[in-house]
Coordinates of C-alpha atoms in Angstrom, one line a residue:
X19 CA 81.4 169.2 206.4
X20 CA 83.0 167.3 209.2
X21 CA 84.8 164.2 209.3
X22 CA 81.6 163.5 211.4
X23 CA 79.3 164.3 209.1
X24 CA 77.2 166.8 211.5
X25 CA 76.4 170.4 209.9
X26 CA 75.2 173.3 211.9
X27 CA 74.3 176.5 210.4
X28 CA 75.5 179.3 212.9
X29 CA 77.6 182.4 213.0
X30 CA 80.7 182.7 215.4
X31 CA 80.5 183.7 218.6
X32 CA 83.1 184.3 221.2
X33 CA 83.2 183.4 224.6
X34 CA 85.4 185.1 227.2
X35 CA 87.5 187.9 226.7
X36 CA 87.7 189.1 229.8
X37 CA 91.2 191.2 231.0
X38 CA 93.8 188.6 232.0
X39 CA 97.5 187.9 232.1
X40 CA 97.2 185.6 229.1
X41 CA 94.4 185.3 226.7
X42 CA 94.2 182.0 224.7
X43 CA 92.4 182.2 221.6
X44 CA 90.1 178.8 220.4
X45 CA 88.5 178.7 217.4
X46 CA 85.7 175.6 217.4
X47 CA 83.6 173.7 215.7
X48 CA 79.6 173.6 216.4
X49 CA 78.1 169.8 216.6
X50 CA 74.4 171.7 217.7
X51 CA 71.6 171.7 215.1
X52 CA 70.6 175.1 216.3
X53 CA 70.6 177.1 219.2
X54 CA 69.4 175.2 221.5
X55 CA 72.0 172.9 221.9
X56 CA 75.0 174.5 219.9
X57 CA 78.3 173.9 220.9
X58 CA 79.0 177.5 222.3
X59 CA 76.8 176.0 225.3
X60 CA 79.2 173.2 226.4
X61 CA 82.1 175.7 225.5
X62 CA 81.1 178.4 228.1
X63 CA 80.8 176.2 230.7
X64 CA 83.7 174.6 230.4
X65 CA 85.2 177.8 230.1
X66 CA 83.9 179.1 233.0
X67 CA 84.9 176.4 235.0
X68 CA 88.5 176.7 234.3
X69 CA 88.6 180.1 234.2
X70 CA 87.0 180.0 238.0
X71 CA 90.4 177.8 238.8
X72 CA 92.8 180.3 236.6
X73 CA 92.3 183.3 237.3
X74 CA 95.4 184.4 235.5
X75 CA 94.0 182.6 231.7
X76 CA 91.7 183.8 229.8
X77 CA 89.8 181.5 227.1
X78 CA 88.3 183.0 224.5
X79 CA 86.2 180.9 222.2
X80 CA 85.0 181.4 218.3
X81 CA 82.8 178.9 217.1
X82 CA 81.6 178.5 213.6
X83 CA 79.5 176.2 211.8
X84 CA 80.9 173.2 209.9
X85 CA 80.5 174.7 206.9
X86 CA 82.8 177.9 208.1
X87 CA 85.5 176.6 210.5
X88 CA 87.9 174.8 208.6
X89 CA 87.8 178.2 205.9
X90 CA 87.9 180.4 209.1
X91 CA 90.8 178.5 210.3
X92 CA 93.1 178.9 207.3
X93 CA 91.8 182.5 206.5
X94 CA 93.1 183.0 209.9
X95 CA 96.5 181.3 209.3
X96 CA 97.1 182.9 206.1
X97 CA 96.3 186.0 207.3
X98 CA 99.9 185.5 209.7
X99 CA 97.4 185.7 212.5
X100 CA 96.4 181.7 213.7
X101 CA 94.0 180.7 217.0
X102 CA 96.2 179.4 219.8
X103 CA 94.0 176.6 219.1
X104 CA 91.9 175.0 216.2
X105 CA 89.5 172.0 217.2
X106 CA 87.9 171.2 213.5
X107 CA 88.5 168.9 210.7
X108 CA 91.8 168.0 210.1
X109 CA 95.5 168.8 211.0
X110 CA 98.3 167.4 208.7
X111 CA 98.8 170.3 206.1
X112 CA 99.2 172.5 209.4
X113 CA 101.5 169.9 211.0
X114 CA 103.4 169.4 207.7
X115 CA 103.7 173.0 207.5
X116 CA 105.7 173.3 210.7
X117 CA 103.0 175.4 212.3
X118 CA 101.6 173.3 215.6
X119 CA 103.2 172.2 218.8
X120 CA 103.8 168.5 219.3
X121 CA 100.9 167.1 221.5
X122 CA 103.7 165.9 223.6
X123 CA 105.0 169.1 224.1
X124 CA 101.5 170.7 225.2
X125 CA 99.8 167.6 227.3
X126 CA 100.8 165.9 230.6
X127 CA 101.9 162.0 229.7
X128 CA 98.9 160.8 231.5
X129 CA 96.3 162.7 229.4
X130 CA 98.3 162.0 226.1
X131 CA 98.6 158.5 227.0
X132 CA 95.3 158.2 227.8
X133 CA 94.1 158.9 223.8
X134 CA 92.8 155.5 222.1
X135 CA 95.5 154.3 220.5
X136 CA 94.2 154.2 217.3
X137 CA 93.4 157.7 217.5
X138 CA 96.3 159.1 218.7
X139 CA 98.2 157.0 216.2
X140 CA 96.4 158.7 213.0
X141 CA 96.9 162.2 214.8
X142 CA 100.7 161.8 213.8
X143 CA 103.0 162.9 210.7
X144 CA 106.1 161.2 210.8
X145 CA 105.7 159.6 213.6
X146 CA 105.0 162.9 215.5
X147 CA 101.3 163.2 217.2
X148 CA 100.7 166.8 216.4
X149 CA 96.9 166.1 215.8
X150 CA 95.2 165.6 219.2
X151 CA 91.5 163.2 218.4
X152 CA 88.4 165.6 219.9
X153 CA 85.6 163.5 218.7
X154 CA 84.9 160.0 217.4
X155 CA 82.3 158.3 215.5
X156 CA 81.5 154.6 213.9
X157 CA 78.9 153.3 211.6
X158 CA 76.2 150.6 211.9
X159 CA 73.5 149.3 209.6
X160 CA 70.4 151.2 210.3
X161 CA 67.0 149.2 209.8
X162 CA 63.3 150.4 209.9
X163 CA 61.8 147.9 212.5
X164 CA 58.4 148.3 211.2
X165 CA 59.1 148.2 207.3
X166 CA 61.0 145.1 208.2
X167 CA 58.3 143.8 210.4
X168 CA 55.6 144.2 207.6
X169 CA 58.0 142.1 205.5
X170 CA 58.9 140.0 207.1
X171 CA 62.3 140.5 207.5
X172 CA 65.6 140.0 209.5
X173 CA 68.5 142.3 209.4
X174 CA 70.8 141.0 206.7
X175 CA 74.3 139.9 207.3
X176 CA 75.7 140.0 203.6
X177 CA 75.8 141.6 200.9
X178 CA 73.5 139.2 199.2
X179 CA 71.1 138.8 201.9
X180 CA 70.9 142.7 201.9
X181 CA 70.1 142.9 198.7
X182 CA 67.2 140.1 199.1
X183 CA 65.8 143.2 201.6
X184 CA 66.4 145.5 199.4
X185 CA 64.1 143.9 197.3
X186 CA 61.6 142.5 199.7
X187 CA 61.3 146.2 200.7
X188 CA 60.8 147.4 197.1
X189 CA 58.1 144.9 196.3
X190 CA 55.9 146.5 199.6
X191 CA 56.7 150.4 198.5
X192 CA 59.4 151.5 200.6
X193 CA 60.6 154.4 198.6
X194 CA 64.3 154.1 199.8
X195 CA 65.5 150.3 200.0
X196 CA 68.5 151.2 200.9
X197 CA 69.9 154.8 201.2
X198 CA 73.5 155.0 199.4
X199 CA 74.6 158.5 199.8
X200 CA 77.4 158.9 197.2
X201 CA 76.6 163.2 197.3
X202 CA 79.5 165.3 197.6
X203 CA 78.4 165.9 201.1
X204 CA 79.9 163.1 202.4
X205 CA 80.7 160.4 200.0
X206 CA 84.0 159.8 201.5
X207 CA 82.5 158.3 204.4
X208 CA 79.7 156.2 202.3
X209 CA 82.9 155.1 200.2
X210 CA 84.8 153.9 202.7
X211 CA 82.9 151.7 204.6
X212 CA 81.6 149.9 201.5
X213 CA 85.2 149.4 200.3
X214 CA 86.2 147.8 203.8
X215 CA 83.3 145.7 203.7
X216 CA 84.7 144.4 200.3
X217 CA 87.7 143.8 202.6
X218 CA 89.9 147.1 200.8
X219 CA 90.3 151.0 201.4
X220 CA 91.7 153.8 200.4
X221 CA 95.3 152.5 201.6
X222 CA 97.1 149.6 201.4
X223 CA 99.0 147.9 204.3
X224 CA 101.6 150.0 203.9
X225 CA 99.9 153.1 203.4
X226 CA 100.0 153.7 199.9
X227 CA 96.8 154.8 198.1
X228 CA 95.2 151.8 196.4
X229 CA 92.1 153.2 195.2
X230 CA 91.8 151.1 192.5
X231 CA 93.1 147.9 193.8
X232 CA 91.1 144.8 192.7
X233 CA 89.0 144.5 195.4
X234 CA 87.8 148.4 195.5
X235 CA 86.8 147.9 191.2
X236 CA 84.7 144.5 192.4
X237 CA 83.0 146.1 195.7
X238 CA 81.5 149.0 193.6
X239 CA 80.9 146.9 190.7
X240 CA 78.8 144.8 192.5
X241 CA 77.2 148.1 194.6
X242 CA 76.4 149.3 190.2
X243 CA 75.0 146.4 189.6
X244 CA 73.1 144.8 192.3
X245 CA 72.3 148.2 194.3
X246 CA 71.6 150.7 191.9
X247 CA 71.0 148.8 188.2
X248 CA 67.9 146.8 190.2
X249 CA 66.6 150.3 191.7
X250 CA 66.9 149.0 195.2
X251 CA 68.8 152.4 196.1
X252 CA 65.8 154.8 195.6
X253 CA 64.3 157.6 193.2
X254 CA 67.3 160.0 193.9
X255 CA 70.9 159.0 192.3
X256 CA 73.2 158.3 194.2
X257 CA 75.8 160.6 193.6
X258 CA 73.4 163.2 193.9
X259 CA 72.2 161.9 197.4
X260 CA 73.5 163.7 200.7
X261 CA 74.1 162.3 204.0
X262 CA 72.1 164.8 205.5
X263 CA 68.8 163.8 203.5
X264 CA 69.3 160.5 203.5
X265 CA 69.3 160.7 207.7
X266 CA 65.8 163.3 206.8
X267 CA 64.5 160.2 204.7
X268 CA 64.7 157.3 207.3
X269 CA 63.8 159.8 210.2
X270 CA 60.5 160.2 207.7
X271 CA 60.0 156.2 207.6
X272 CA 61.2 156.9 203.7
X273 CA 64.2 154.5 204.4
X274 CA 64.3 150.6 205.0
X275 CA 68.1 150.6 205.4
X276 CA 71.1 152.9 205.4
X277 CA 74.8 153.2 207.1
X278 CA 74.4 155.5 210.2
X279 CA 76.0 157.2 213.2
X280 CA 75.2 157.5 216.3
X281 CA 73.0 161.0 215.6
X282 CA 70.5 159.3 213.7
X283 CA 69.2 157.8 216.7
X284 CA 67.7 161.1 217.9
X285 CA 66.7 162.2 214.5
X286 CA 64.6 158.9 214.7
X287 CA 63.6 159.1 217.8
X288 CA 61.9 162.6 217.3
X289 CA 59.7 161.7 214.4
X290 CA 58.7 158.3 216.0
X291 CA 60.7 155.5 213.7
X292 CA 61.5 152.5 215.3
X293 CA 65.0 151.8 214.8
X294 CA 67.5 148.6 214.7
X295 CA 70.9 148.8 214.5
X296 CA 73.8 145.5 213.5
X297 CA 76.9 145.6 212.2
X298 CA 77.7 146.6 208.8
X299 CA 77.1 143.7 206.6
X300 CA 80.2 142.4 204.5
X301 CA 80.4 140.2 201.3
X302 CA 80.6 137.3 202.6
X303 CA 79.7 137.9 206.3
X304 CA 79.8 141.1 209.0
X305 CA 82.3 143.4 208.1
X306 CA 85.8 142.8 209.4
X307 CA 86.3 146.3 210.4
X308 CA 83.6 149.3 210.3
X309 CA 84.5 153.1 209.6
X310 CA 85.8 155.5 212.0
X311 CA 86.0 158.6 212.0
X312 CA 87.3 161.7 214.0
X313 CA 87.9 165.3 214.6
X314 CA 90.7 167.3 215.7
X315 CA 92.4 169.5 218.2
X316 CA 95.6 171.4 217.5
X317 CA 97.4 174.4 218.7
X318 CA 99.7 176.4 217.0
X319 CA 103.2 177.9 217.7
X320 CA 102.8 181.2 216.8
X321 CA 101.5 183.1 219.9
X322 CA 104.0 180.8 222.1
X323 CA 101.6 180.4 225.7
X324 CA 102.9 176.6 225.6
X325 CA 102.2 176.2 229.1
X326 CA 99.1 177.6 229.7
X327 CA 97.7 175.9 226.4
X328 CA 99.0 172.5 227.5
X329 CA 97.5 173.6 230.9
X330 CA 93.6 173.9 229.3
X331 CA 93.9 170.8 227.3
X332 CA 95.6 169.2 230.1
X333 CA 91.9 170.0 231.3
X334 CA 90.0 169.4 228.5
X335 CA 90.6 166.0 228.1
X336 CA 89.9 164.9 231.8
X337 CA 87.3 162.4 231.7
X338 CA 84.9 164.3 233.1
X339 CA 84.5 166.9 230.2
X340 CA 85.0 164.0 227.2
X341 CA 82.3 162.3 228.6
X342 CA 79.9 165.4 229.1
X343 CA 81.3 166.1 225.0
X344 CA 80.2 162.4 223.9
X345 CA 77.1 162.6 225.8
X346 CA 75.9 165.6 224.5
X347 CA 76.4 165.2 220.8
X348 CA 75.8 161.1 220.9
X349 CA 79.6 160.9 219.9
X350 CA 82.2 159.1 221.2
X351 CA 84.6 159.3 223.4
X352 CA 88.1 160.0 222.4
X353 CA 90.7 158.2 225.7
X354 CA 90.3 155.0 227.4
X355 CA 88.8 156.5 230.5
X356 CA 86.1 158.2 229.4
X357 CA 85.2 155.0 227.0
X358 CA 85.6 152.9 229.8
X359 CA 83.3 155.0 232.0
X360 CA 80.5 154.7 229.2
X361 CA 81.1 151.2 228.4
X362 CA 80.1 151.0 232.2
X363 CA 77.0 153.2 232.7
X364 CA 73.7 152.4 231.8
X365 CA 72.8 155.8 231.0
X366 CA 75.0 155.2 227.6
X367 CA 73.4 151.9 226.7
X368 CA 72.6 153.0 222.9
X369 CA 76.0 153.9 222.6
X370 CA 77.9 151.1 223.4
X371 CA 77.2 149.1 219.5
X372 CA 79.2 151.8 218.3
X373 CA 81.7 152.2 221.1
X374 CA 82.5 148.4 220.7
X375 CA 83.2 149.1 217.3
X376 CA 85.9 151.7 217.9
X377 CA 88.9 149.6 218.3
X378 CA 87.9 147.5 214.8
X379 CA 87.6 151.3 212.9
X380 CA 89.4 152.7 210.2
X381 CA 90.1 155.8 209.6
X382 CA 90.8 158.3 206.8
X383 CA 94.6 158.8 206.5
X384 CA 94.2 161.8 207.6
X385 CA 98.2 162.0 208.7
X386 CA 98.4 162.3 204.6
X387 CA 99.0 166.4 203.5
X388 CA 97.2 164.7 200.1
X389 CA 94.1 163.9 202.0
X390 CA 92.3 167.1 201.5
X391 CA 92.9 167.1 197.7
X392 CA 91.5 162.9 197.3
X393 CA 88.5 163.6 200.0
X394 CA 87.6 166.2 197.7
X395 CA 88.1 164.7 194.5
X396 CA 86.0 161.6 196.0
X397 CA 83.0 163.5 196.7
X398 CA 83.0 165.2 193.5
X399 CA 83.8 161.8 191.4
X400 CA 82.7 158.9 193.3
X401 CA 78.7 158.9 192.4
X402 CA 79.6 158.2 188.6
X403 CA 81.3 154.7 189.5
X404 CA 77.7 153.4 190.3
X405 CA 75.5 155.1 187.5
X406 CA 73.6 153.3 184.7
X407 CA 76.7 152.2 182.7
X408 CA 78.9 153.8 184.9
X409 CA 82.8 152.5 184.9
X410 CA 84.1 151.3 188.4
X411 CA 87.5 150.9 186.9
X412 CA 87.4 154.5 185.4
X413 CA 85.7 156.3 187.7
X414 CA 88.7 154.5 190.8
X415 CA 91.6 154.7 188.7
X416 CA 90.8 158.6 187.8
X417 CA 90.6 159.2 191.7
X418 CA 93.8 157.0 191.9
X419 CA 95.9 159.1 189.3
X420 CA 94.7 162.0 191.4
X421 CA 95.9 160.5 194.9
X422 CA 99.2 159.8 193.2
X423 CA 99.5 164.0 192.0
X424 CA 98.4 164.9 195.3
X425 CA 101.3 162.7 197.3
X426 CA 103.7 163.9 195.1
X427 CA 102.9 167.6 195.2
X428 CA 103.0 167.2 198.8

């Protein structure tokens, strides 16, 4: 799944490949949920534009499902044989692997200075960006206006007024209190934002895994035995919960609260739920900083066209074409012009919770070659820490040892 948590289920399909002095190969990800609005659309366009200018380029663009790209990607790589350019999940073990050009060797300094900095910041290994941000998200707390009508009910703040919802919510039938997807789906991203709001993360200040530093153990502790040991979270376990259905749940009206991005507005929309959204609640107040996450473009060495790829992205990344992106796939967007743009426009009003929580995000330290192996071992591992006499401490300091392999193998 992607960093972004949105799945599409759709073969590849090229666009382009018409005769031309240069041919650049892109291999994509689709944000669609079908065919109507997959990403091939906003490719060909795009494509077509810049093809109308360039004459002498060709672009031809692959794009694959969520659940295919990333494997599509590395079959391709392995195979000696990479895309001129991958936009999908993540970059480092490429980067670390001496494979991909340095963004500042591809894009003009105004378009590479014009990435948030945050962004562009965890797109670098060593201090190199080599990993170029193509789509951003945050989280808020989603609430059922009506289930919180009928109970009289205002959006909690912390952890314990949440839990007074929860049970609020409970007591009048709501089937889902609150939605805590700890599936393998996703569970990173669940994870994550629950440990900031217990003021921790995966990292420490310095950047060190700290998985199962004091304040992670206490955060899902109290998620065991408040959440989950009172039944507030639901007749599905956690750990056995997806993102995906628990976004299928409150779009049914199943769901009086859950952590959401900015998709789950449509999905609620569609089926008629009336929505709220505040900031994520924290122990002791809102959350000092939300999660953020992002997706990524890189281009590799191998086929050399440094000029003509640098050219495209060059193009790309004008504000025009991140702001038709983010608009079309409720995203956000990924340079200061673009997010200035929206923060400006009235058209983007439902956006703008989430864009003001942007520059307050973490991210997954994705410039780690170990993240792959701990996001992994996260979603298959996490759900445990909460179960009926689960261990927090275990369950943390098993996915710690594991951080620690992974960094050192690297």
């Amino acid at each position: 799944m992607s960093a972004l948590g949105l799945a599409a289920v759709l073969s590849g399909c090229g666009i382009g490949g018409d005769s031309s002095d240069v041919t650049l190969t892109l291999v994509a990800a689709d944000y669609g949920n079908g065919a109507a609005d997959s990403s091939k659309k906003y490719w060909a366009d795009l494509v077509e534009r810049y093809e109308t200018d360039h004459p002498d380029v060709d672009i031809d663009v692959s794009v694959y499902s969520w659940n295919d790209v990333d494997r599509k990607v590395k079959e391709m790589v392995d195979a000696g044989s990479p895309p001129d350019m991958a936009q999908i999940g993540a970059y480092a073990d490429y980067a670390s692997q001496g494979l991909l050009y340095r963004a500042g060797d591809l894009l003009s300094i105004p378009v590479q200075a014009d990435f948030l900095s945050q962004l562009s910041g965890a797109g670098e290994l060593n201090s190199v960006q080599y990993g170029m941000p193509f789509a951003a998200s945050t989280r808020l707390l989603f609430y059922n206006k009506s289930l919180f009508a009928e109970a009289g009910l205002t959006p909690p703040e912390t952890w314990d007024e949440l839990v007074e919802c929860a049970e609020a919510l409970k007591a009048n039938g709501v089937k889902f209190p609150y939605a805590l997807p700890l599936g393998p789906e996703e569970a990173q991203a669940e994870t994550l934002q629950w440990l900031l709001s217990g003021d921790g993360g995966y990292t420490d200040i310095g950047g060190t895994y700290g998985i199962d530093s004091t304040e992670n153990v206490e955060t899902f502790s109290w998620l065991r035995d408040e959440l989950v040991g009172k039944g507030l979270t639901g007749p599905v376990a956690p750990g056995k919960l997806d993102r995906a259905k628990a976004f299928e749940a409150f779009a049914a009206g199943d769901v009086g609260m859950l952590n959401g991005h900015p998709s789950l507005m449509e999905m609620a929309k569609k089926k008629g739920v009336k929505y709220g959204m505040v900031p994520i609640p924290g122990a002791d107040g809102e959350t000092p900083s939300t999660l953020g996450v992002a997706d990524w473009m890189m281009a590799f060495e191998k086929n050399g066209h440094r000029d003509e790829i640098g050219d495209f992205l060059d193009f790309v990344y004008s504000e025009e074409n991140v702001l038709n992106f983010s608009r079309e796939y409720d995203l956000l967007p990924v340079t200061n012009s673009a997010s200035r743009a929206m923060a400006a426009s009235g058209q983007d009003k439902e956006l703008k919770p989430f864009l003001d929580q942007l520059p307050l995000s973490e991210l997954y330290p994705v410039g780690k070659t170990s993240w792959a192996a701990v996001n992994a071992a996260i979603k298959q591992k996490i759900g445990r820490a909460v179960a009926p006499g689960g261990s927090p401490a275990g369950v943390l300091g098993e996915l710690q040892a594991a951080a620690v392999r992974a960094e050192n193998a690297g």
